[in-house]
Short mmCIF file of C-alpha atoms in Angstrom, two decimals:
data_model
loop_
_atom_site.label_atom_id
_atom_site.label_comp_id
_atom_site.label_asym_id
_atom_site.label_seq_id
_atom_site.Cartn_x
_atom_site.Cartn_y
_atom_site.Cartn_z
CA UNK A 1 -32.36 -164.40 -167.13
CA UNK A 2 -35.89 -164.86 -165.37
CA UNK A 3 -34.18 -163.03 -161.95
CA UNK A 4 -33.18 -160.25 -164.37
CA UNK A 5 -37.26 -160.07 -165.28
CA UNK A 6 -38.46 -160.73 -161.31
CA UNK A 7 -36.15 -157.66 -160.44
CA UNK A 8 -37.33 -155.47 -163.51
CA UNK A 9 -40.86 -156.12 -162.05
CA UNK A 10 -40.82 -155.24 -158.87
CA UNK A 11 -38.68 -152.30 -159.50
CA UNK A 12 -41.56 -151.00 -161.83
CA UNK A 13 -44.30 -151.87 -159.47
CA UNK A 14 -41.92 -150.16 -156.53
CA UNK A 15 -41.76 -147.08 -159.13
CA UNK A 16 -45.63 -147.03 -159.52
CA UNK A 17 -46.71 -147.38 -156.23
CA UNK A 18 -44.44 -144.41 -155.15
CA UNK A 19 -45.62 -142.25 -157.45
CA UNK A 20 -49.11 -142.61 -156.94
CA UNK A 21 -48.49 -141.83 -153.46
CA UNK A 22 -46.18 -138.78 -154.28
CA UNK A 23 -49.43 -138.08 -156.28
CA UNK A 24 -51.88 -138.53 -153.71
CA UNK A 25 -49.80 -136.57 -151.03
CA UNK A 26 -48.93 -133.43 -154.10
CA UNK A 27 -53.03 -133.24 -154.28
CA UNK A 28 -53.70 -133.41 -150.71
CA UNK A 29 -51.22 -130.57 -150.10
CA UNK A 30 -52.64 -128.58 -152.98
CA UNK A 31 -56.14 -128.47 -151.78
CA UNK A 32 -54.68 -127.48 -148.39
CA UNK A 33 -52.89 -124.67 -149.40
CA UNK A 34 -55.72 -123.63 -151.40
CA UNK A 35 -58.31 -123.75 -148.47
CA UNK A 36 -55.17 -122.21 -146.17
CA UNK A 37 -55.58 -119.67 -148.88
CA UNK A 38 -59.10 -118.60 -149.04
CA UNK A 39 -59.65 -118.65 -145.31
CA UNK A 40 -56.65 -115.88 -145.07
CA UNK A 41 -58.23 -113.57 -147.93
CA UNK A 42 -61.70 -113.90 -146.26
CA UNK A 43 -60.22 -112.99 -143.08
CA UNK A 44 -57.58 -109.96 -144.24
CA UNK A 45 -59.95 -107.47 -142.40
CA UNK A 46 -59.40 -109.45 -139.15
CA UNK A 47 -55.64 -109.65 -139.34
CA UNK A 48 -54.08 -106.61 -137.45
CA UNK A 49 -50.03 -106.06 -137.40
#
């Protein structure tokens, strides 16, 4: 019974720790493609096709 609670455990703290860092990485790409963003609409009269 206590290996059923040891594997519960660290399957939660395994699920935690991923998403924070599925969290971190969303909001790190987020402000990227904002910045990405900005710098291409301040520079639309520099862009020639």
């Amino acid at each position: 019974m206590e290996k059923i609670y040891t594997t519960m455990r660290n399957t939660g703290a395994g699920a935690i720790a991923i998403g924070i860092i599925v969290l971190v990485i969303g909001v790190a790409v987020g402000i990227i493609s904002i910045v990405n963003g900005s710098l291409l609409l301040k520079r639309k009269n520099d862009i020639t096709f």
